[in-house]
Amino acid sequence: MIPVNQISLDGNEAKYLAECVSTNWISAEGPFVARLEKGVARLTGRRHAIAVMNGSVALDLAVAALGIGAGDEVILPSFTIISCAAALLRAGALPVVVDCEPATWNMDPAAVEAKITPRTKAIMAVHIYGLPVNMDPIWDIAARHDLKIIEDAAEEIGQIYWSEKAPPALTAALPDEGAEFAARIPRTVGSLADLSTLSFYPNKHITTGEGGMVLSDDDALAERCRALRNLSFGKKGRFIHEELGWNFRMSNLQAAVGVAQLERVSETIAKKREIGRWYNELLADLPWLQRPLERTEYARNIYWVYGVVLADDVPIDAEEAMKRLAEKGVGTRPFFWPMHQQPVLRRLGLFGGEACPVAERIARRGFYLPSGVALERNQAEQVALAVRDLFSLR
Ligand SMILES: Cc1ncc(COP(=O)(O)O)c(C=O)c1O
């Protein structure tokens, strides 16, 4: 079986974990947490990075830190992971969904303004699969309506967004794609909003097993995230609390793995792009298969995963295609299921009469191929053969 994700832990991961054990630093107080925060802040060009237990609670923390709560509405893509809507609902806020663009699978900025009401407090932009959200129009809308922005950058650590007008971030390493976007200004994904969140789940560009982060340039917001992450311990009396926080801390053990992963993040991203190029070449001539765009006018695909969508005239859907690929030893994952069609959210009385035709179509016809960083060329060739065989024979 070629798994949908294969990870690589052959850098300094074991060495740094052994260091945690030999120094007895395993809790969140240990030095690797600060090292990871500093390193990711540098990578993304942010002033502050706050490490947490996973990417889902990073969203809870961002929502809470921005003071989003009962009566507030937040606009987000329907085509995303449930963590985004769940964070809003847990805070008492209302998720308001927009459809995605058929070519990038990202939220459609043109659909946002129609959803704004006097209760709208923020936009949650989620970068999906490999291309960032077109942020320039999102920034314009947020500025016009005085809205906050949360950026869920879980899937695109290390990606660069090329803006038409925003000031450059304090970005560290830039990739060699400058000439292609000459008239635009590079901004690191993870620095495109008031608060940005990351996940370090094993399929992400940096993994800590489970882990996540909140990023910000705002001292007060960062301070608030740090307090809320750590049970909002009192400033005067440690156990006297002025507000309810969580224990969302990341342990030193997790961070040790993360620091080792961070040391190789450029290699990881280069490998992801190589995998993207392999599949582009191997699947180039299949008119019934929508492949990810190689680039847009504002970014080059980072291929966090290699998603494909079956054309409408293919007689089977994604579920059947994934079943047939599994029979041939190829692991896949379905695309996200739209928020407005989630049973749990519909039972809460949300999204009655909502339609997002693009999200609905790609959820049923889309899936992703093995895309892990340890994938080898011969495995990609086997995957491509299985895909070709499936639909050319039947
Ligand atoms: C866009 C996005 N946001 C949030 C998450 C949640 O992160 P975690 O699994 O670390 O909770 C994920 C997936 O893992 C994701 O893809």
XYZ file of C-alpha atoms and ligand atoms in Angstrom:
410
model
C 0.000 0.000 0.000
C 1.291 3.480 -0.832
C 0.052 5.546 2.122
C -1.556 8.910 1.557
C 1.070 10.421 3.862
C 4.593 9.280 4.681
C 6.674 11.355 7.037
C 10.392 11.736 7.519
C 11.932 11.944 11.012
C 15.541 11.302 10.074
C 17.025 14.679 11.023
C 17.766 15.742 14.607
C 14.410 14.555 15.978
C 15.803 11.602 17.995
C 18.772 13.640 19.235
C 16.592 16.497 20.504
C 14.099 14.108 22.112
C 16.985 12.394 23.920
C 18.096 15.820 25.100
C 14.660 16.396 26.652
C 14.948 13.124 28.547
C 18.546 13.582 29.650
C 17.856 17.113 30.901
C 14.481 16.186 32.491
C 12.754 18.971 30.511
C 9.596 17.455 29.098
C 6.841 19.952 30.008
C 5.923 23.199 28.269
C 8.533 24.988 30.379
C 11.378 23.366 28.459
C 13.656 25.304 26.103
C 12.576 23.695 22.811
C 9.169 25.395 23.023
C 10.773 28.847 22.977
C 13.199 27.707 20.253
C 10.344 26.512 18.053
C 8.363 29.704 18.646
C 11.337 31.846 17.750
C 12.160 29.787 14.660
C 8.617 29.798 13.280
C 8.286 33.526 14.018
C 11.423 34.063 11.940
C 10.211 31.780 9.135
C 6.892 33.599 8.856
C 8.199 37.098 9.543
C 6.080 37.493 12.683
C 6.869 39.229 15.975
C 5.095 36.636 18.095
C 4.502 32.890 17.932
C 2.523 31.031 20.586
C 2.854 27.230 20.514
C -0.223 25.168 21.371
C -1.431 21.547 21.371
C -2.836 21.437 17.830
C -4.123 23.547 14.965
C -7.746 23.271 16.077
C -7.189 24.834 19.489
C -5.009 27.468 17.810
C -8.234 28.596 16.114
C -10.124 28.592 19.439
C -7.373 30.747 20.892
C -7.402 33.179 17.960
C -11.183 33.556 18.150
C -11.078 34.131 21.910
C -8.135 36.549 21.731
C -10.011 38.712 19.202
C -12.972 38.834 21.567
C -15.300 37.109 19.086
C -18.326 35.806 20.955
C -22.090 35.640 21.293
C -23.952 37.556 18.589
C -20.914 37.929 16.338
C -20.783 36.569 12.804
C -17.628 35.398 11.068
C -17.365 34.711 7.334
C -15.410 31.617 6.340
C -15.248 29.148 3.453
C -17.727 26.284 3.465
C -14.949 24.141 2.000
C -12.684 23.707 5.020
C -12.066 21.532 8.062
C -14.662 21.569 10.828
C -12.148 23.042 13.307
C -12.839 26.487 11.801
C -16.606 26.436 12.332
C -16.279 24.587 15.649
C -14.009 27.267 17.105
C -16.598 29.912 16.254
C -19.535 27.939 17.611
C -17.729 27.108 20.853
C -17.209 30.853 21.324
C -20.938 31.431 20.796
C -20.395 33.093 17.405
C -22.151 32.268 14.139
C -20.210 30.842 11.162
C -21.369 32.337 7.847
C -20.139 30.427 4.814
C -19.109 31.401 1.302
C -18.408 29.146 -1.679
C -14.965 28.490 -3.111
C -13.375 29.225 -6.464
C -13.538 26.294 -8.891
C -9.881 26.545 -9.944
C -8.110 27.138 -6.600
C -10.653 25.578 -4.179
C -10.088 28.601 -1.911
C -12.808 30.898 -0.577
C -14.136 33.223 -3.252
C -13.394 36.825 -2.163
C -16.126 38.048 -4.516
C -18.720 36.199 -2.434
C -17.714 37.736 0.909
C -19.210 41.204 0.776
C -22.769 39.980 0.175
C -22.594 38.088 3.483
C -21.642 41.079 5.619
C -24.219 42.242 8.161
C -23.974 44.703 11.071
C -23.033 41.697 13.243
C -20.064 40.612 11.117
C -16.924 40.824 13.192
C -14.269 38.972 11.211
C -13.268 36.976 8.153
C -11.575 33.622 8.604
C -9.443 32.942 5.533
C -8.282 29.331 5.145
C -5.560 28.432 2.648
C -6.563 25.158 1.032
C -4.269 22.356 -0.186
C -1.496 24.378 -1.845
C -2.548 27.805 -3.093
C -3.205 30.721 -0.747
C -6.445 32.662 -0.608
C -6.418 35.759 -2.825
C -5.856 38.081 0.135
C -5.734 41.544 -1.488
C -9.526 41.731 -1.940
C -10.051 40.214 1.531
C -7.879 42.982 3.028
C -9.878 45.622 1.121
C -13.207 44.263 2.339
C -11.965 43.996 5.930
C -10.692 47.582 5.826
C -13.945 48.909 4.323
C -16.101 47.194 6.948
C -13.718 47.357 9.912
C -13.408 43.584 10.247
C -10.668 41.498 11.832
C -9.010 38.707 9.841
C -7.968 35.279 11.094
C -5.775 33.329 8.705
C -5.722 29.544 8.975
C -2.334 28.775 7.456
C -2.175 25.155 8.700
C -1.680 23.712 5.239
C 0.728 26.219 3.773
C 3.628 26.730 6.160
C 6.429 28.291 4.109
C 4.192 29.437 1.230
C 4.632 32.946 -0.189
C 1.706 35.177 -1.169
C 2.534 37.889 -3.706
C 0.517 40.987 -2.944
C -0.287 43.892 -5.239
C -0.063 46.525 -2.556
C 0.618 45.409 1.001
C 3.876 46.362 2.665
C 6.443 43.583 2.775
C 6.571 41.482 5.915
C 9.787 40.997 7.856
C 10.143 37.922 5.750
C 13.216 35.739 6.135
C 13.991 33.342 3.316
C 12.327 33.985 -0.019
C 12.119 31.348 -2.718
C 13.616 31.776 -6.164
C 10.361 32.792 -7.824
C 10.829 36.545 -7.728
C 10.961 37.127 -11.443
C 7.590 35.504 -12.040
C 5.870 37.941 -9.712
C 8.036 40.969 -10.381
C 5.348 43.611 -9.942
C 4.187 42.205 -6.617
C 5.382 42.208 -3.027
C 6.203 38.954 -1.218
C 4.437 38.207 2.044
C 4.836 35.021 4.012
C 1.709 32.963 4.544
C 1.145 33.101 8.293
C 1.667 36.868 8.269
C -1.418 37.880 6.294
C -3.913 38.601 9.077
C -4.393 39.958 12.580
C -3.889 36.450 13.898
C -2.683 33.443 11.923
C -2.791 29.799 12.952
C -0.716 26.737 12.049
C -1.021 22.992 12.600
C 1.890 20.606 13.132
C -0.039 17.385 12.524
C 2.125 14.720 10.776
C 0.874 15.616 7.308
C 1.966 19.270 7.695
C 5.246 20.812 6.485
C 6.512 20.830 10.075
C 5.229 18.169 12.444
C 5.359 17.765 16.201
C 3.019 14.728 16.198
C 0.236 16.949 17.449
C 0.797 20.676 17.675
C -0.112 24.107 16.459
C 0.681 27.781 16.743
C -0.856 31.241 16.771
C 1.108 34.040 15.085
C 0.759 37.793 15.469
C 2.582 41.102 15.236
C 0.395 42.711 17.897
C 1.964 42.679 21.372
C -1.351 42.859 23.235
C -3.032 40.126 21.174
C -0.014 37.876 21.619
C -0.009 38.480 25.344
C -3.675 37.573 25.476
C -3.046 34.353 23.552
C -0.215 33.436 25.932
C -2.439 34.016 28.958
C -5.426 32.113 27.536
C -3.159 29.203 26.527
C -1.933 28.893 30.098
C -5.159 28.847 32.172
C -4.991 32.646 32.469
C -2.976 32.339 35.640
C -3.235 35.466 37.737
C -0.600 38.188 37.510
C -0.608 38.989 41.225
C -1.703 35.725 42.776
C -0.898 32.823 40.435
C -4.049 30.901 41.366
C -6.346 33.909 41.341
C -7.954 34.159 37.904
C -9.601 37.144 36.236
C -10.730 35.118 33.210
C -11.182 31.529 32.040
C -8.357 30.185 29.938
C -7.388 26.699 28.780
C -4.392 24.472 29.120
C -3.448 24.468 25.434
C 0.313 24.276 26.075
C 2.722 22.357 23.837
C 5.214 20.094 25.620
C 8.983 20.317 25.253
C 8.933 16.808 23.731
C 6.658 17.941 20.907
C 8.651 21.116 20.372
C 11.923 19.137 20.223
C 10.578 17.256 17.204
C 9.338 20.555 15.763
C 12.745 22.237 16.028
C 14.336 19.356 14.120
C 11.569 19.556 11.502
C 11.980 23.304 11.174
C 15.670 22.832 10.371
C 14.574 21.017 7.193
C 11.481 22.953 6.229
C 12.965 24.323 2.986
C 13.882 20.797 1.914
C 10.396 19.600 2.821
C 8.800 22.315 0.721
C 11.158 21.693 -2.193
C 10.210 18.010 -2.039
C 6.482 18.848 -1.962
C 6.911 20.948 -5.080
C 8.869 18.143 -6.713
C 6.024 15.705 -5.968
C 3.640 18.253 -7.500
C 5.764 18.400 -10.647
C 5.885 14.578 -10.862
C 2.117 14.253 -10.785
C 1.647 17.202 -13.154
C 3.833 15.453 -15.680
C 2.446 11.951 -15.090
C -1.216 13.025 -15.235
C -0.905 15.869 -17.740
C -2.895 14.345 -20.591
C -6.066 13.291 -18.758
C -8.881 15.659 -19.781
C -11.292 14.103 -17.259
C -9.116 14.950 -14.273
C -8.807 18.485 -12.870
C -5.325 18.915 -11.438
C -4.196 21.664 -9.041
C -3.232 24.927 -10.741
C 0.548 25.253 -10.921
C 0.257 28.941 -10.115
C -2.059 31.898 -9.928
C -1.199 35.565 -10.375
C -0.287 35.708 -6.654
C 1.377 32.385 -5.769
C 3.081 29.244 -6.924
C 1.466 26.024 -5.699
C 3.224 24.503 -2.685
C 1.348 21.158 -3.117
C 0.707 20.476 0.558
C -1.423 17.700 -0.920
C -2.036 16.830 -4.559
C -5.782 17.117 -5.012
C -7.659 16.005 -8.115
C -11.296 16.471 -9.145
C -13.150 14.139 -11.522
C -14.879 15.871 -14.422
C -18.666 15.839 -14.333
C -18.909 13.329 -17.184
C -16.771 10.697 -15.423
C -19.318 7.999 -14.562
C -18.060 7.385 -11.019
C -17.694 9.702 -8.031
C -14.720 10.269 -5.727
C -15.850 7.629 -3.235
C -15.888 4.917 -5.885
C -12.594 6.124 -7.386
C -10.920 6.017 -3.963
C -12.258 2.504 -3.393
C -10.869 1.326 -6.708
C -7.510 2.981 -6.036
C -7.323 1.318 -2.609
C -7.827 -2.047 -4.346
C -4.718 -1.183 -6.361
C -2.710 -0.295 -3.261
C -3.038 3.493 -3.474
C -4.046 5.393 -0.333
C -6.156 8.523 -0.824
C -8.240 10.952 1.248
C -11.542 12.548 0.361
C -11.798 16.315 -0.019
C -13.392 18.320 2.792
C -17.146 18.033 3.166
C -18.794 21.488 3.064
C -19.697 23.052 6.391
C -23.226 23.884 5.242
C -23.879 20.178 4.652
C -22.469 18.895 7.955
C -25.099 16.868 9.817
C -23.948 18.187 13.187
C -24.222 21.803 12.065
C -27.537 21.298 10.299
C -28.908 19.778 13.510
C -27.936 23.012 15.253
C -30.262 24.769 12.833
C -27.475 26.324 10.785
C -27.268 26.899 7.033
C -30.868 26.128 6.091
C -31.271 26.808 2.361
C -27.550 27.556 1.922
C -26.042 26.575 -1.441
C -22.353 26.487 -2.359
C -22.370 24.623 -5.674
C -18.594 24.533 -6.147
C -17.893 23.169 -2.660
C -20.729 20.656 -3.078
C -19.331 19.435 -6.406
C -15.671 19.141 -5.431
C -16.566 17.421 -2.138
C -18.210 14.664 -4.161
C -15.738 14.508 -7.040
C -12.444 15.414 -5.382
C -9.814 13.494 -3.418
C -6.100 13.660 -2.912
C -3.282 11.347 -3.893
C -0.304 10.189 -1.793
C 1.612 13.431 -1.172
C 3.788 12.830 1.906
C 7.324 14.155 1.998
C 8.849 10.655 1.923
C 7.047 9.692 -1.319
C 9.425 8.391 -3.955
C 9.327 8.871 -7.705
C 8.591 5.195 -8.402
C 5.641 5.365 -5.988
C 4.269 8.449 -7.750
C 4.586 6.531 -11.031
C 2.617 3.605 -9.573
C -0.055 6.012 -8.314
C -0.318 7.667 -11.724
C -0.594 4.296 -13.473
C -3.395 3.279 -11.105
C -5.234 6.551 -11.751
C -4.825 6.267 -15.528
C -5.821 2.613 -15.558
C -8.946 3.298 -13.520
C -10.517 5.761 -15.821
C -9.151 4.742 -19.187
C -10.412 1.167 -18.803
C -13.810 1.819 -17.298
C -6.875 24.139 7.302
C -6.753 23.373 8.575
N -7.013 24.003 9.732
C -6.935 23.364 10.911
C -6.583 22.034 10.983
C -6.601 21.365 12.308
O -5.325 21.125 12.782
P -5.086 19.987 13.868
O -5.282 18.667 13.191
O -3.660 20.206 14.285
O -6.029 20.222 14.980
C -6.299 21.342 9.781
C -5.959 19.926 9.709
O -5.311 19.261 10.339
C -6.387 22.021 8.554
O -6.141 21.401 7.406
